[in-house]
Tab-separated table of C-alpha atoms in Angstrom:
chain	number	residue	atom	x	y	z
A	1309	MET	CA	0.000	0.000	0.000
A	1310	ILE	CA	0.973	3.646	-0.328
A	1311	GLN	CA	0.719	7.010	1.269
A	1312	PRO	CA	-1.326	9.817	-0.307
A	1313	GLY	CA	0.425	11.252	-3.323
A	1314	ASP	CA	2.979	8.435	-3.681
A	1315	ILE	CA	3.627	7.264	-7.223
A	1316	LEU	CA	3.991	3.553	-7.695
A	1317	PRO	CA	6.996	2.729	-9.858
A	1318	GLY	CA	6.430	0.828	-13.082
A	1319	SER	CA	9.406	-1.468	-12.676
A	1320	ALA	CA	10.003	-4.499	-14.837
A	1321	ALA	CA	9.463	-6.703	-11.803
A	1322	ALA	CA	6.027	-5.179	-11.347
A	1323	ALA	CA	4.745	-5.913	-14.831
A	1324	PRO	CA	3.307	-9.200	-16.053
A	1325	THR	CA	5.551	-11.194	-18.344
A	1326	CYS	CA	4.742	-13.737	-20.999
A	1327	ALA	CA	5.524	-17.407	-20.530
A	1328	GLY	CA	6.637	-18.790	-23.868
A	1329	GLY	CA	4.775	-15.993	-25.629
A	1330	GLU	CA	1.486	-17.758	-24.967
A	1331	ALA	CA	0.038	-16.895	-21.587
A	1332	VAL	CA	0.600	-14.237	-18.956
A	1333	GLN	CA	2.757	-15.603	-16.188
A	1334	ALA	CA	1.237	-15.225	-12.738
A	1335	PRO	CA	3.261	-13.350	-10.103
A	1336	VAL	CA	3.077	-16.434	-7.844
A	1337	PRO	CA	2.347	-20.122	-8.578
A	1338	ARG	CA	-1.411	-20.513	-8.775
A	1339	ASP	CA	-1.481	-23.919	-7.099
A	1340	GLY	CA	-2.902	-23.653	-3.598
A	1341	ILE	CA	-4.132	-20.079	-4.128
A	1342	ARG	CA	-7.903	-20.160	-3.624
A	1343	GLY	CA	-8.713	-16.538	-4.413
A	1344	LYS	CA	-9.268	-14.966	-7.809
A	1345	LEU	CA	-6.180	-13.713	-9.637
A	1346	THR	CA	-6.771	-11.669	-12.791
A	1347	ALA	CA	-4.219	-10.233	-15.205
A	1348	GLY	CA	-4.839	-6.789	-16.696
A	1349	ALA	CA	-7.936	-6.243	-14.594
A	1350	PRO	CA	-9.831	-2.960	-15.234
A	1351	LEU	CA	-9.930	-0.822	-12.090
A	1352	ALA	CA	-12.171	2.007	-13.288
A	1353	PRO	CA	-15.371	0.121	-12.335
A	1354	TYR	CA	-14.071	-0.113	-8.757
A	1355	THR	CA	-13.386	3.609	-8.291
A	1356	TRP	CA	-15.825	6.429	-7.628
A	1357	PHE	CA	-14.378	8.505	-10.442
A	1358	LYS	CA	-14.899	5.600	-12.902
A	1359	THR	CA	-11.602	6.398	-14.619
A	1360	GLY	CA	-8.127	4.930	-14.893
A	1361	GLY	CA	-6.221	2.021	-16.335
A	1362	PRO	CA	-5.968	-1.642	-15.325
A	1363	ALA	CA	-4.014	-3.388	-12.598
A	1364	ASP	CA	-1.178	-5.578	-13.800
A	1365	TRP	CA	-2.721	-8.112	-11.435
A	1366	LEU	CA	-5.860	-8.005	-9.298
A	1367	PHE	CA	-5.982	-10.488	-6.418
A	1368	GLU	CA	-9.217	-11.103	-4.520
A	1369	PRO	CA	-8.257	-13.437	-1.656
A	1370	ALA	CA	-10.621	-16.073	-0.328
A	1371	ASP	CA	-9.702	-15.327	3.300
A	1372	ILE	CA	-6.829	-14.233	5.530
A	1373	ASP	CA	-4.910	-17.495	5.142
A	1374	ASP	CA	-5.146	-17.199	1.368
A	1375	LEU	CA	-3.827	-13.631	1.452
A	1376	GLU	CA	-0.958	-14.617	3.752
A	1377	ALA	CA	0.045	-17.476	1.450
A	1378	PHE	CA	-0.128	-15.288	-1.646
A	1379	LEU	CA	2.001	-12.488	-0.211
A	1380	ALA	CA	4.527	-14.934	1.279
A	1381	ARG	CA	5.190	-16.229	-2.246
A	1382	LEU	CA	5.273	-12.819	-3.917
A	1383	ASP	CA	8.591	-11.299	-5.003
A	1384	PRO	CA	9.381	-8.456	-2.544
A	1385	ALA	CA	10.163	-6.219	-5.549
A	1386	VAL	CA	6.560	-6.369	-6.777
A	1387	PRO	CA	4.460	-3.443	-5.465
A	1388	VAL	CA	1.292	-4.261	-3.521
A	1389	MET	CA	-1.652	-1.911	-3.094
A	1390	ALA	CA	-4.963	-2.494	-1.340
A	1391	LEU	CA	-8.192	-1.282	-2.922
A	1392	GLY	CA	-11.336	-0.679	-0.899
A	1393	LEU	CA	-14.343	1.220	-2.233
A	1394	GLY	CA	-12.123	3.364	-4.454
A	1395	SER	CA	-13.639	6.518	-3.006
A	1396	ASN	CA	-10.453	8.407	-2.177
A	1397	MET	CA	-8.360	7.513	-5.186
A	1398	ILE	CA	-7.310	8.516	-8.675
A	1399	VAL	CA	-6.085	5.500	-10.633
A	1400	ARG	CA	-3.912	6.966	-13.366
A	1401	ASP	CA	-4.653	6.137	-16.985
A	1402	GLY	CA	-1.557	3.951	-17.416
A	1403	GLY	CA	-2.777	1.513	-14.787
A	1404	VAL	CA	-1.244	0.223	-11.565
A	1405	PRO	CA	1.944	-1.862	-11.583
A	1406	GLY	CA	2.292	-4.967	-9.477
A	1407	VAL	CA	-0.597	-6.437	-7.519
A	1408	VAL	CA	-3.780	-4.726	-6.373
A	1409	VAL	CA	-5.507	-6.589	-3.534
A	1410	ARG	CA	-9.252	-6.197	-3.229
A	1411	LEU	CA	-10.859	-7.514	-0.030
A	1412	GLY	CA	-14.271	-9.075	-0.604
A	1413	LYS	CA	-17.121	-10.414	1.515
A	1414	ALA	CA	-14.877	-12.604	3.664
A	1415	PHE	CA	-13.297	-9.395	4.992
A	1416	ALA	CA	-16.483	-7.370	5.376
A	1417	LYS	CA	-17.850	-8.735	8.662
A	1418	VAL	CA	-18.486	-6.667	11.772
A	1419	GLU	CA	-18.727	-8.513	15.101
A	1420	HIS	CA	-19.425	-7.578	18.709
A	1421	SER	CA	-16.142	-8.711	20.285
A	1422	GLY	CA	-16.206	-7.186	23.746
A	1423	GLU	CA	-17.806	-4.590	25.973
A	1424	LEU	CA	-18.406	-1.518	23.801
A	1425	GLU	CA	-16.064	-3.029	21.198
A	1426	LEU	CA	-16.410	-4.102	17.563
A	1427	THR	CA	-14.018	-6.166	15.476
A	1428	CYS	CA	-14.408	-5.125	11.856
A	1429	GLY	CA	-13.013	-6.686	8.704
A	1430	GLY	CA	-10.773	-4.569	6.511
A	1431	GLY	CA	-13.376	-4.655	3.749
A	1432	ALA	CA	-16.297	-3.509	5.928
A	1433	SER	CA	-17.809	-0.138	5.078
A	1434	GLY	CA	-18.014	2.777	7.469
A	1435	ILE	CA	-21.793	2.670	7.195
A	1436	LEU	CA	-21.887	-0.982	8.308
A	1437	VAL	CA	-19.601	-0.311	11.273
A	1438	ALA	CA	-21.656	2.677	12.441
A	1439	SER	CA	-24.977	0.865	11.952
A	1440	THR	CA	-23.803	-2.191	13.897
A	1441	ALA	CA	-22.582	0.039	16.720
A	1442	ARG	CA	-25.950	1.809	16.783
A	1443	ASP	CA	-27.857	-1.471	17.083
A	1444	LEU	CA	-25.635	-2.505	20.004
A	1445	GLY	CA	-25.927	0.825	21.817
A	1446	ILE	CA	-22.274	1.734	21.215
A	1447	ALA	CA	-21.855	5.476	20.730
A	1448	GLY	CA	-18.834	7.353	19.430
A	1449	LEU	CA	-18.581	5.634	16.059
A	1450	GLU	CA	-21.322	7.633	14.342
A	1451	PHE	CA	-18.796	9.692	12.376
A	1452	LEU	CA	-17.794	6.585	10.421
A	1453	ARG	CA	-21.164	6.947	8.705
A	1454	GLY	CA	-19.713	10.014	7.012
A	1455	ILE	CA	-16.555	8.333	5.665
A	1456	PRO	CA	-17.109	6.835	2.197
A	1457	GLY	CA	-14.647	3.976	2.468
A	1458	THR	CA	-13.700	0.702	4.096
A	1459	VAL	CA	-12.047	-0.051	7.418
A	1460	GLY	CA	-8.707	-0.840	5.786
A	1461	GLY	CA	-8.598	2.511	4.039
A	1462	PHE	CA	-9.651	4.744	6.880
A	1463	VAL	CA	-7.424	2.940	9.393
A	1464	ARG	CA	-4.436	3.560	7.117
A	1465	MET	CA	-5.394	7.180	6.462
A	1466	ASN	CA	-6.682	8.060	9.938
A	1467	GLY	CA	-9.953	8.920	8.250
A	1468	GLY	CA	-12.174	11.434	9.920
A	1469	ALA	CA	-15.364	13.432	9.628
A	1470	TYR	CA	-17.495	15.779	11.722
A	1471	GLY	CA	-14.872	16.457	14.368
A	1472	ARG	CA	-13.663	12.917	15.005
A	1473	GLU	CA	-11.081	10.588	13.489
A	1474	VAL	CA	-10.071	6.934	13.616
A	1475	ALA	CA	-7.300	7.657	16.123
A	1476	ASP	CA	-10.044	8.500	18.654
A	1477	VAL	CA	-11.672	5.058	18.546
A	1478	LEU	CA	-9.130	2.487	17.286
A	1479	ARG	CA	-7.714	-0.015	19.759
A	1480	ASP	CA	-5.578	-2.012	17.339
A	1481	CYS	CA	-5.575	-3.521	13.878
A	1482	ALA	CA	-4.536	-6.819	12.328
A	1483	VAL	CA	-2.203	-6.396	9.386
A	1484	ILE	CA	-0.608	-8.672	6.824
A	1485	LEU	CA	2.760	-7.332	5.753
A	1486	HIS	CA	4.189	-7.478	2.233
A	1487	ASP	CA	6.111	-10.666	3.136
A	1488	GLY	CA	2.923	-12.422	4.276
A	1489	SER	CA	3.568	-12.160	8.016
A	1490	PHE	CA	0.641	-11.390	10.319
A	1491	VAL	CA	1.050	-8.686	12.961
A	1492	THR	CA	-1.163	-6.729	15.312
A	1493	LEU	CA	-0.454	-3.020	15.662
A	1494	SER	CA	-1.822	-0.793	18.399
A	1495	ALA	CA	-3.143	2.670	17.690
A	1496	ALA	CA	0.009	4.086	19.319
A	1497	GLU	CA	2.247	2.080	16.992
A	1498	LEU	CA	0.491	3.609	13.979
A	1499	GLU	CA	1.746	7.055	15.077
A	1500	TYR	CA	-1.354	8.784	13.799
A	1501	SER	CA	-1.386	12.364	12.617
A	1502	TYR	CA	-3.800	14.243	10.362
A	1503	ARG	CA	-4.766	11.852	7.534
A	1504	HIS	CA	-1.570	9.849	8.011
A	1505	SER	CA	-0.283	6.721	9.723
A	1506	ALA	CA	3.014	4.861	9.971
A	1507	LEU	CA	1.517	1.685	8.509
A	1508	PRO	CA	4.313	-0.025	6.542
A	1509	GLU	CA	4.288	0.145	2.743
A	1510	GLY	CA	2.695	-2.935	1.202
A	1511	ALA	CA	0.838	-3.790	4.418
A	1512	ILE	CA	-2.853	-4.635	4.244
A	1513	VAL	CA	-5.263	-4.057	7.138
A	1514	VAL	CA	-7.437	-7.163	7.418
A	1515	SER	CA	-9.334	-6.186	10.576
A	1516	ALA	CA	-9.533	-3.524	13.268
A	1517	ARG	CA	-10.974	-3.197	16.766
A	1518	PHE	CA	-12.928	-0.060	17.584
A	1519	ARG	CA	-14.183	0.974	21.012
A	1520	GLY	CA	-16.979	3.398	21.797
A	1521	HIS	CA	-18.984	4.366	24.858
A	1522	PRO	CA	-22.521	3.579	26.038
A	1523	GLY	CA	-25.363	5.251	24.188
A	1524	GLU	CA	-29.025	4.967	23.312
A	1525	PRO	CA	-29.623	3.432	19.879
A	1526	SER	CA	-32.249	6.060	19.082
A	1527	GLU	CA	-29.851	8.914	19.844
A	1528	ILE	CA	-27.026	7.235	17.950
A	1529	GLY	CA	-29.330	6.726	14.972
A	1530	ALA	CA	-30.413	10.360	15.076
A	1531	GLU	CA	-26.801	11.500	14.965
A	1532	MET	CA	-26.110	9.181	12.021
A	1533	ASP	CA	-29.149	10.612	10.230
A	1534	ARG	CA	-27.863	14.126	10.881
A	1535	ILE	CA	-24.490	13.230	9.389
A	1536	ALA	CA	-26.111	11.633	6.350
A	1537	ALA	CA	-28.331	14.672	5.791
A	1538	ALA	CA	-25.397	17.053	6.154
A	1539	ARG	CA	-23.383	15.119	3.574
A	1540	GLU	CA	-26.308	15.013	1.151
A	1541	ALA	CA	-26.904	18.746	1.505
A	1542	SER	CA	-23.292	19.866	1.099
A	1543	GLN	CA	-21.484	17.279	-1.034
A	1544	PRO	CA	-21.943	16.155	-4.669
A	1545	LEU	CA	-22.688	12.561	-3.677
A	1546	ARG	CA	-24.708	11.771	-6.783
A	1547	THR	CA	-21.812	12.475	-9.150
A	1548	LYS	CA	-18.663	10.591	-10.106
A	1549	THR	CA	-16.361	12.051	-7.503
A	1550	GLY	CA	-13.600	10.967	-5.150
A	1551	GLY	CA	-14.376	12.556	-1.804
A	1552	SER	CA	-12.407	15.424	-0.279
A	1553	THR	CA	-9.609	16.333	-2.670
A	1554	PHE	CA	-7.252	18.355	-0.473
A	1555	LYS	CA	-6.317	18.267	3.187
A	1556	ASN	CA	-7.415	21.193	5.314
A	1557	PRO	CA	-4.283	23.300	5.934
A	1558	GLN	CA	-3.618	24.409	9.499
A	1559	GLY	CA	-6.017	27.219	10.292
A	1560	HIS	CA	-7.882	26.990	6.979
A	1561	LYS	CA	-10.598	25.038	5.221
A	1562	ALA	CA	-9.560	23.756	1.824
A	1563	TRP	CA	-12.911	24.494	0.180
A	1564	GLU	CA	-12.796	28.132	1.242
A	1565	LEU	CA	-9.313	28.582	-0.228
A	1566	VAL	CA	-10.401	26.966	-3.493
A	1567	ASP	CA	-13.482	29.163	-3.638
A	1568	ARG	CA	-11.508	32.317	-2.839
A	1569	ALA	CA	-9.155	31.503	-5.730
A	1570	GLY	CA	-12.119	31.551	-8.127
A	1571	CYS	CA	-12.045	27.829	-8.887
A	1572	ARG	CA	-15.705	26.957	-8.306
A	1573	GLY	CA	-16.894	25.261	-11.519
A	1574	LEU	CA	-13.402	25.321	-13.089
A	1575	GLN	CA	-12.996	22.652	-15.773
A	1576	GLN	CA	-10.266	20.722	-17.542
A	1577	GLY	CA	-11.420	18.256	-20.152
A	1578	GLY	CA	-14.240	16.260	-18.604
A	1579	ALA	CA	-13.229	17.121	-15.035
A	1580	GLN	CA	-14.771	19.923	-13.005
A	1581	VAL	CA	-14.480	21.519	-9.592
A	1582	SER	CA	-17.857	20.897	-7.992
A	1583	GLU	CA	-20.067	23.935	-7.751
A	1584	LYS	CA	-21.766	22.385	-4.741
A	1585	HIS	CA	-18.591	21.792	-2.704
A	1586	THR	CA	-15.320	23.189	-4.025
A	1587	ASN	CA	-13.111	20.589	-2.303
A	1588	PHE	CA	-14.628	17.936	-4.567
A	1589	LEU	CA	-13.598	17.216	-8.146
A	1590	ILE	CA	-16.102	15.468	-10.389
A	1591	ASN	CA	-16.065	13.481	-13.608
A	1592	THR	CA	-18.783	15.070	-15.731
A	1593	GLY	CA	-18.881	11.930	-17.876
A	1594	THR	CA	-15.911	12.089	-20.252
A	1595	ALA	CA	-12.985	12.770	-17.912
A	1596	THR	CA	-9.755	10.841	-17.929
A	1597	SER	CA	-7.714	10.454	-14.778
A	1598	ALA	CA	-5.225	12.882	-16.337
A	1599	ASP	CA	-8.027	15.462	-16.619
A	1600	ILE	CA	-8.909	15.039	-12.955
A	1601	GLU	CA	-5.358	15.131	-11.636
A	1602	GLY	CA	-4.448	17.999	-13.957
A	1603	LEU	CA	-7.426	19.992	-12.729
A	1604	GLY	CA	-6.357	19.360	-9.151
A	1605	GLU	CA	-2.888	20.690	-9.902
A	1606	MET	CA	-4.398	23.724	-11.626
A	1607	VAL	CA	-6.440	24.406	-8.484
A	1608	ARG	CA	-3.347	24.068	-6.295
A	1609	ASP	CA	-1.504	26.593	-8.464
A	1610	LYS	CA	-4.370	29.087	-8.363
A	1611	VAL	CA	-4.815	28.758	-4.602
A	1612	TYR	CA	-1.096	29.278	-4.010
A	1613	ALA	CA	-1.022	32.316	-6.289
A	1614	GLN	CA	-4.065	33.833	-4.543
A	1615	THR	CA	-3.369	32.937	-0.911
A	1616	GLY	CA	0.201	31.699	-0.568
A	1617	VAL	CA	-1.113	28.401	0.849
A	1618	SER	CA	0.100	25.172	-0.746
A	1619	LEU	CA	-2.705	22.616	-0.680
A	1620	GLU	CA	-1.777	18.970	-0.105
A	1621	TRP	CA	-3.623	16.195	-1.875
A	1622	GLU	CA	-5.835	14.053	0.336
A	1623	ILE	CA	-6.911	11.817	-2.542
A	1624	GLN	CA	-4.420	9.073	-3.347
A	1625	ARG	CA	-3.012	9.209	-6.863
A	1626	VAL	CA	-1.615	5.861	-7.921
A	1627	GLY	CA	-0.133	4.180	-10.963
A	1628	ARG	CA	1.434	5.170	-14.239
A	1629	PRO	CA	0.463	8.407	-16.045
């Protein structure tokens, strides 16, 4: 996996090769691997922007053991990236080198694992986590309703919304490292800061434990409804978008800086700065990933020229141009 803004290298080791000129050679022997391994898999259908090129390889593991076995066999030189709901990501048009790991239903469970505690699979959505907590009378996790992603993604990114962030509620997470080893990391070991963690590169979060505090399900549900209504009213949720584009600089709100720089509605190709919320970029229907990323860079330039503030990308940009 990567940090926001990292560019995955397109090394020779990362690309599929041909065996005898007939078939694409898998990155690991297929025998004993129970999950689905696909060469040249389109990624655009899995992202909110609906743009971008294919993965050299897409691996959808059957379960944790399958993922461990796969990564243990994988050449350490081959990049590994996890893909959740694709909500906070630009997949570049040249595709993603190496292996993209997509966690399916086996990783999407949420269980009551202790007093005021939930154990959540890395592929579980924020909505499912918050709804399960509500039903169990566990308060404090309502904000996860407002994060459009999966547990693996928002644990890595210290995702947050409406005044709270993952660092406030995470106890620990189970992680499979690039070499296939299984480790448990506490919240302290992740060294959380704003939209950042120290999770090792190539590591995949397969589960996490969250802890809340006692609450009434009706009150928890009302807060979740408030968050949902606020998102619907202020964000372009019914468009092809990618969530918040830029981090909020210290002492500023990114959307206000973008608006002040005159970027509301600004377009490049098929990409546009949302007129509803200026910290969102949208695909109007014909955008390429290059359009979207290029528009984001144009916005950064205009904001810097107008305000002297250099915006940092919050959306991950991955793959080859």
